[in-house]
XYZ file of C-alpha atoms in Angstrom:
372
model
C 18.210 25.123 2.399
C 17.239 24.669 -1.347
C 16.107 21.086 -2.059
C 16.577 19.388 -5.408
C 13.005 17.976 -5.369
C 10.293 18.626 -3.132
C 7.233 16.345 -2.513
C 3.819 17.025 -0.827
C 2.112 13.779 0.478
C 3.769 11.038 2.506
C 1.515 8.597 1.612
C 2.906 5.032 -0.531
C 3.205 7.259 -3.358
C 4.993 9.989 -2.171
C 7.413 7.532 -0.591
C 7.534 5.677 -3.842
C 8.704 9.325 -5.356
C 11.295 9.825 -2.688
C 12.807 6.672 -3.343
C 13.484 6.891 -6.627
C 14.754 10.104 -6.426
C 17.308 9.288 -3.197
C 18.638 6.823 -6.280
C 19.393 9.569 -8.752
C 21.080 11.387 -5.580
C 18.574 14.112 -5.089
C 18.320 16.217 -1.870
C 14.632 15.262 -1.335
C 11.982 17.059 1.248
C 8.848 15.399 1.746
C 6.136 17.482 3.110
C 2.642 15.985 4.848
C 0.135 17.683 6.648
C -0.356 15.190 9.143
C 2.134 13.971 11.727
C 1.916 10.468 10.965
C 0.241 8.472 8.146
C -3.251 8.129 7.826
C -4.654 7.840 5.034
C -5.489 5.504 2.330
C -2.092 3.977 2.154
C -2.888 2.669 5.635
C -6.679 1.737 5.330
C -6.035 -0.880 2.801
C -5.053 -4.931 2.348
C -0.756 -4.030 2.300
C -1.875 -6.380 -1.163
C 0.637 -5.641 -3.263
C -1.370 -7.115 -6.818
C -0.165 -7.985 -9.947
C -2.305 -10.532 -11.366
C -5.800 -8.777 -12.552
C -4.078 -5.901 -13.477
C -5.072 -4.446 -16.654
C -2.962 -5.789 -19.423
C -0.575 -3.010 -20.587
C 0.888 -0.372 -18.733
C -0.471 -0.966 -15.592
C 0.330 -4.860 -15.273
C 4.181 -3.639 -16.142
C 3.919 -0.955 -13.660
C 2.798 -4.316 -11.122
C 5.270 -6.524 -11.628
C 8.083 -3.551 -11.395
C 6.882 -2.171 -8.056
C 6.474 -5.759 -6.335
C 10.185 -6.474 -7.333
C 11.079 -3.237 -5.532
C 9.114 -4.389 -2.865
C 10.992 -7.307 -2.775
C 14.172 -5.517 -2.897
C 13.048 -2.440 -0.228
C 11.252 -4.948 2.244
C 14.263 -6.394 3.975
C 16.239 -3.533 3.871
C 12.922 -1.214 5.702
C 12.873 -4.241 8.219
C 9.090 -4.560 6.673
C 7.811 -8.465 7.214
C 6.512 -9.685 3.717
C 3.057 -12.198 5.596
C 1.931 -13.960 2.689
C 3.211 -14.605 -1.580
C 0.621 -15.663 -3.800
C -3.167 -15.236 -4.677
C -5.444 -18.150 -4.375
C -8.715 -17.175 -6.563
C -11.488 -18.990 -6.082
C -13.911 -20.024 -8.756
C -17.201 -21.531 -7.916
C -19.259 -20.993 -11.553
C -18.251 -22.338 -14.791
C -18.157 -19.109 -16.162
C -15.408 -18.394 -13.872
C -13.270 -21.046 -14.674
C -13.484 -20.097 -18.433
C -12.369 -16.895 -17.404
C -9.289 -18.233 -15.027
C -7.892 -20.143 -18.101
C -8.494 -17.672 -21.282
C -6.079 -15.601 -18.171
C -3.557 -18.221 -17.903
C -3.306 -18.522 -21.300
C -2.955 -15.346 -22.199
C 0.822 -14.701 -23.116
C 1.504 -11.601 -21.619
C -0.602 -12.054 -18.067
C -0.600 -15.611 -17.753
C 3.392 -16.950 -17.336
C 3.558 -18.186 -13.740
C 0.082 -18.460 -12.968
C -1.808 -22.099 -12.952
C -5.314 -23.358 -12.292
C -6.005 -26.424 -9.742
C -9.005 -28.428 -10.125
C -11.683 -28.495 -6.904
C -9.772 -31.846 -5.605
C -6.348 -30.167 -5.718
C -7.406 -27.466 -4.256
C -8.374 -28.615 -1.140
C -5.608 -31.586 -1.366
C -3.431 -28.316 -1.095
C -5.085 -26.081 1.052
C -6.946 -27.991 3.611
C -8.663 -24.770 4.402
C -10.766 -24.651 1.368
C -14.109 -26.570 2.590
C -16.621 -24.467 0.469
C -18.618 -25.015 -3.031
C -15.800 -24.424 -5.448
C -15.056 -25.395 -9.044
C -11.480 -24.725 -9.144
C -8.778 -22.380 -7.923
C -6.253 -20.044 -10.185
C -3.012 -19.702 -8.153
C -0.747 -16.327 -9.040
C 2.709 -16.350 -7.166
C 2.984 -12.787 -8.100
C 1.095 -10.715 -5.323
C 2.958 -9.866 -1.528
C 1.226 -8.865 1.571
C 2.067 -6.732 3.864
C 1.203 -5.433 6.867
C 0.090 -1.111 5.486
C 0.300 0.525 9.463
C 2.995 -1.258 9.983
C 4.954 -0.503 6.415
C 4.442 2.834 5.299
C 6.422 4.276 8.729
C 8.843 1.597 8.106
C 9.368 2.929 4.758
C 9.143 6.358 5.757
C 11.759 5.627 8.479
C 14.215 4.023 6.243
C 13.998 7.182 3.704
C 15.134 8.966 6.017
C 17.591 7.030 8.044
C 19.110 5.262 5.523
C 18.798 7.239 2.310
C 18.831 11.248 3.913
C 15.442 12.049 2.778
C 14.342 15.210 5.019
C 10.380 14.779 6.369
C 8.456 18.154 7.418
C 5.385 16.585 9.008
C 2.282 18.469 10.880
C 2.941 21.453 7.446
C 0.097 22.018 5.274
C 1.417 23.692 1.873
C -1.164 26.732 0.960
C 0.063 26.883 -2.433
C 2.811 26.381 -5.294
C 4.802 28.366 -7.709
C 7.804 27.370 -10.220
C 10.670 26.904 -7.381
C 8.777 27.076 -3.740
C 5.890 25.869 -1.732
C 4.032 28.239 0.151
C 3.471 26.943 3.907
C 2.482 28.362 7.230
C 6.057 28.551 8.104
C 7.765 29.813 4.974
C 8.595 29.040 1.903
C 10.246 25.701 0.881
C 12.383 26.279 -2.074
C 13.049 23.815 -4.168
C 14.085 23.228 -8.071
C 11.415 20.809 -8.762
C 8.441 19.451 -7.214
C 5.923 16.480 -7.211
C 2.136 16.466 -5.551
C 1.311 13.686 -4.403
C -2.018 14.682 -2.798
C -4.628 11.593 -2.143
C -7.973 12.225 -2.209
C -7.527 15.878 -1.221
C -9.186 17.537 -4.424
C -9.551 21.229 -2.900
C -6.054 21.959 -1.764
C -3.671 22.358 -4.991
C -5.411 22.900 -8.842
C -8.484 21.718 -7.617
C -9.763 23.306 -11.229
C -7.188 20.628 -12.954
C -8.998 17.759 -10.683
C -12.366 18.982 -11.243
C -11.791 19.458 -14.976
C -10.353 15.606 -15.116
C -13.645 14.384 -13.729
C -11.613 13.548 -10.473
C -13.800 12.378 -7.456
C -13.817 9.867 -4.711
C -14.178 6.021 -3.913
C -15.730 5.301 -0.399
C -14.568 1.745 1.106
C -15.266 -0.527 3.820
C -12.921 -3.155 5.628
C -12.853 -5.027 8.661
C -10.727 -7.489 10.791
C -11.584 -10.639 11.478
C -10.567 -12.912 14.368
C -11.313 -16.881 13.793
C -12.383 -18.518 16.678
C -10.552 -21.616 15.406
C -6.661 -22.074 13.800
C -6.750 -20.983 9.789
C -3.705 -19.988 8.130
C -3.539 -18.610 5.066
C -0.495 -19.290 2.837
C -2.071 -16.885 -0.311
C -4.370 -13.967 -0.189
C -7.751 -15.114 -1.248
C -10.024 -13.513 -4.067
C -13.145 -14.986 -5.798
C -15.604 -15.077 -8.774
C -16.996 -11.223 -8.162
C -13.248 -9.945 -8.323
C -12.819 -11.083 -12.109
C -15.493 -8.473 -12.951
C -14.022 -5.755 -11.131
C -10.287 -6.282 -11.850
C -9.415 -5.056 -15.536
C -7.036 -7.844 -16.520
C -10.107 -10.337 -16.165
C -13.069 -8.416 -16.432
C -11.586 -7.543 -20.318
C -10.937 -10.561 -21.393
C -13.593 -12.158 -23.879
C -14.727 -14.879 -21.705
C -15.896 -12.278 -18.650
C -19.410 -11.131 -20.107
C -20.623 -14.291 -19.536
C -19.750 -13.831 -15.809
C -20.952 -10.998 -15.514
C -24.427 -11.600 -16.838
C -24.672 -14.236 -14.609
C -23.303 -12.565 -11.902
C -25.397 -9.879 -12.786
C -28.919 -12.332 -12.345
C -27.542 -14.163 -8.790
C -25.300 -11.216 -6.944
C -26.790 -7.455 -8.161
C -26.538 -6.186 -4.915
C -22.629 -6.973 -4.423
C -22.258 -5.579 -8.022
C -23.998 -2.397 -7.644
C -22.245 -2.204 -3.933
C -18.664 -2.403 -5.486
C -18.267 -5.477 -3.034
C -16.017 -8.151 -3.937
C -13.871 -10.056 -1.892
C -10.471 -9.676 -0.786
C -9.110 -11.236 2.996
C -5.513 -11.891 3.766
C -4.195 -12.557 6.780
C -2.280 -10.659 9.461
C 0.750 -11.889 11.735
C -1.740 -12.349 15.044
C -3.850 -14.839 12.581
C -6.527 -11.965 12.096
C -8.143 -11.229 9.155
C -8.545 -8.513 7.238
C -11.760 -8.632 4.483
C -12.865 -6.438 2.304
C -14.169 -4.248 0.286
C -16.772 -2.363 -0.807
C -16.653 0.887 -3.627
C -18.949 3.997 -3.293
C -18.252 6.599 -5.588
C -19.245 10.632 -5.006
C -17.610 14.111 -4.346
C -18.042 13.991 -0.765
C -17.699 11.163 1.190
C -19.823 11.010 5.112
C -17.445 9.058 7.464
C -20.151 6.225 8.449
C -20.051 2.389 7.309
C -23.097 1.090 6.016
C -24.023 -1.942 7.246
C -25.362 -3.489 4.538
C -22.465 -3.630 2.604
C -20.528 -4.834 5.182
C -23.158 -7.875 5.426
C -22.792 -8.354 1.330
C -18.925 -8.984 2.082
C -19.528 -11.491 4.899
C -22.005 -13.312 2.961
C -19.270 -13.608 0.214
C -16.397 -14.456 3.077
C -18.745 -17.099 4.744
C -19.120 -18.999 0.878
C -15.578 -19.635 1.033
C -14.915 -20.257 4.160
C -18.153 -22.181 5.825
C -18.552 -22.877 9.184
C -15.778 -20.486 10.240
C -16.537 -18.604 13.312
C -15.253 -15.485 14.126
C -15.665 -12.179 15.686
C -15.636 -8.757 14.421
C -12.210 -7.032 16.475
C -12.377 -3.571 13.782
C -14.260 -1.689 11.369
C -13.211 1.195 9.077
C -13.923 3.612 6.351
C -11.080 4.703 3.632
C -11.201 6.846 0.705
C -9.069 7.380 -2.399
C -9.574 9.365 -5.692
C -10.701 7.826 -8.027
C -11.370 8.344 -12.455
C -13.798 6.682 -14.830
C -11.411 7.151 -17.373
C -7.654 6.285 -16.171
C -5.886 4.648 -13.458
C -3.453 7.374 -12.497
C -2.870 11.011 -13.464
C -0.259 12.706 -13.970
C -0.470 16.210 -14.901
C 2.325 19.141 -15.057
C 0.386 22.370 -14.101
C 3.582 24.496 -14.172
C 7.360 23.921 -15.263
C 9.186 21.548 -12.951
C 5.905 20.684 -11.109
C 4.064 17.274 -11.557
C 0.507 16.160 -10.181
C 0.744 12.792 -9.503
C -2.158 10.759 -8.079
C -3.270 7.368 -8.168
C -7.281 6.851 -9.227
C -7.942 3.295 -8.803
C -7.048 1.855 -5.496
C -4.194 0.236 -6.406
C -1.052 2.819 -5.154
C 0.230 -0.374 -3.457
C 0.474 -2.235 -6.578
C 2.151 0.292 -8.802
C 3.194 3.262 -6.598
C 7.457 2.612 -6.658
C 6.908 2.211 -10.818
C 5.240 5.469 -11.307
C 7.612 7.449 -8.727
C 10.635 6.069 -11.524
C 8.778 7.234 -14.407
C 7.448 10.399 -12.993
C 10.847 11.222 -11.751
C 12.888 10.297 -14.268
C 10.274 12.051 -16.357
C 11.002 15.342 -13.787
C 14.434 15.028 -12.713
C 16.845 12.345 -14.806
């Protein structure tokens, strides 16, 4: 069979590809090495983020993917667990920030900031030092083991989307894949490859400055009831996440930052933790760059996010249930690229973390780019 499109990479943006091509009425194969997912759309926070997104492009590319999460959720039978970000400020500086943000005409509509007593008038939970609270109703959670084969399964189900899983493609020329079992012909395709840099036009990756991002999560049980209506960020996430960390009003942060938590900034480690049906935790993350990544959690960095987790929420106890490692690729220079290395092929890979948050945006444009 000859497909219209072929993709390579199951992953959330492969998926995101295959969806928006099922709506232009393609005959769509995906192809993915492994027989199930595994990867980074899995080892993540299922945080679907808008707000902190850098102003522009990618802040569009946001807010469009989390209304077609909205609008794929119920129909995959995936459970959105939590609406909202709650981001704690506990500095000054970090309140300047939070309002220059809501002010700001383009990121701002819909979000708010509550003062330190409405903030824990609202969420009883909030016990820590804090100087106020933004609140986004933007951002979904869900559950990433449990979505991405929920997604997968509806593709193909619902919308006829063939899956070849467990088939490693070798190679690519205009009009086929090369794979242990054959050729897979199709008119045009889309690589969606992850963090695999040495499979297909590694010399295109290598050229682009592509590399990796090393990250560390865990899941948290509380020993006592806590639920969490909002994922929760705080003041080291403003000078990570572009849509804050550009704004005027973040060097001061920074700085200060900068003199009180150097080893969480040169660790990557800021704080994310939402929460999971069971009332678990998961907290995170940490951001280790190289070409290589080893497979082993360091420890330290582990203990930087804690220390951040146990600021906000003091006196919680809780025990450590998981641990894990995930990697993505990542660029200084750009948040995704997208490349065409031959006609009617596309490289397509997301380089900051954030496939989640803008993966079912950039499958429309690259598709209707490839294929409308």
């Amino acid at each position: 069979m000859r497909y219209d499109l072929a993709i390579v990479g199951a992953g959330i943006l492969g998926l995101a590809h295959a969806l928006a091509a099922s709506r232009l009425g393609l005959r769509t194969i995906v192809i993915d090495r492994d027989q199930r997912a595994v990867g980074a759309s899995i080892r993540n926070f299922g945080f679907v983020t808008v707000t902190g997104q850098q102003q522009g492009e990618c802040w569009r590319r946001a807010m469009r993917s989390r209304d077609i999460w909205d609008e794929i959720a119920p129909r995959a039978g995936i459970e959105v667990l939590q609406r909202g970000l709650a981001v704690i400020g506990r500095r000054p500086e970090t309140i300047a920030v939070m309002e220059a943000f809501c002010a700001h005409p383009e990121m701002g509509p819909g979000c708010s900031m509550l003062s330190a007593a409405e903030a824990r008038s609202r969420f009883p939970w909030m016990k820590g030092d804090l100087s106020g609270v933004l609140i986004s109703p933007h951002e979904r959670r869900v559950e990433s083991r449990d979505a991405i084969p929920r997604l997968a399964r509806y593709l193909e189900e619902d919308l006829g989307v063939t899956f070849r899983r467990g088939l490693a493609v070798q190679g690519v020329e205009p009009g086929h894949l090369r794979t242990a079992e054959g050729p897979i012909e199709a008119a045009k395709i889309v690589l969606c490859p992850g963090d695999d840099l040495a499979t297909l036009f590694p010399e295109r990756l290598a050229a682009a400055g592509m590399r990796r991002s090393k990250l560390q999560m865990m899941r948290l049980v509380p020993q006592s009831p806590l639920a969490l209506t909002h994922a929760v960020m705080t003041d080291l996430s403003l000078v990570r996440y572009l849509g804050w960390a550009e704004l005027p009003e973040a060097a001061a942060l920074r700085a200060r930052l900068a003199g009180e938590q150097p080893a969480h900034l040169a660790g990557g480690v800021h704080l994310i933790a939402v929460q999971s049906a069971d009332g678990s935790l998961i907290v995170g993350d940490t951001h280790v760059y190289g070409d290589t990544m080893d497979p082993f959690a360091d420890e330290a960095l582990d203990a930087l996010v804690l220390e951040e987790f146990r600021a906000i929420f003091p006196g919680l106890a809780y025990r450590i249930s998981e641990r894990w490692i995930g990697t993505y690729a990542s660029l200084e220079d750009r948040l995704v690229f997208l490349d065409q290395p031959m006609e009617d092929v596309r490289l397509s890979i997301v380089t900051s973390g954030t496939g989640a948050s803008t993966a079912f945006a950039i499958g429309e444009e690259v598709i209707r780019d490839l294929c409308g």
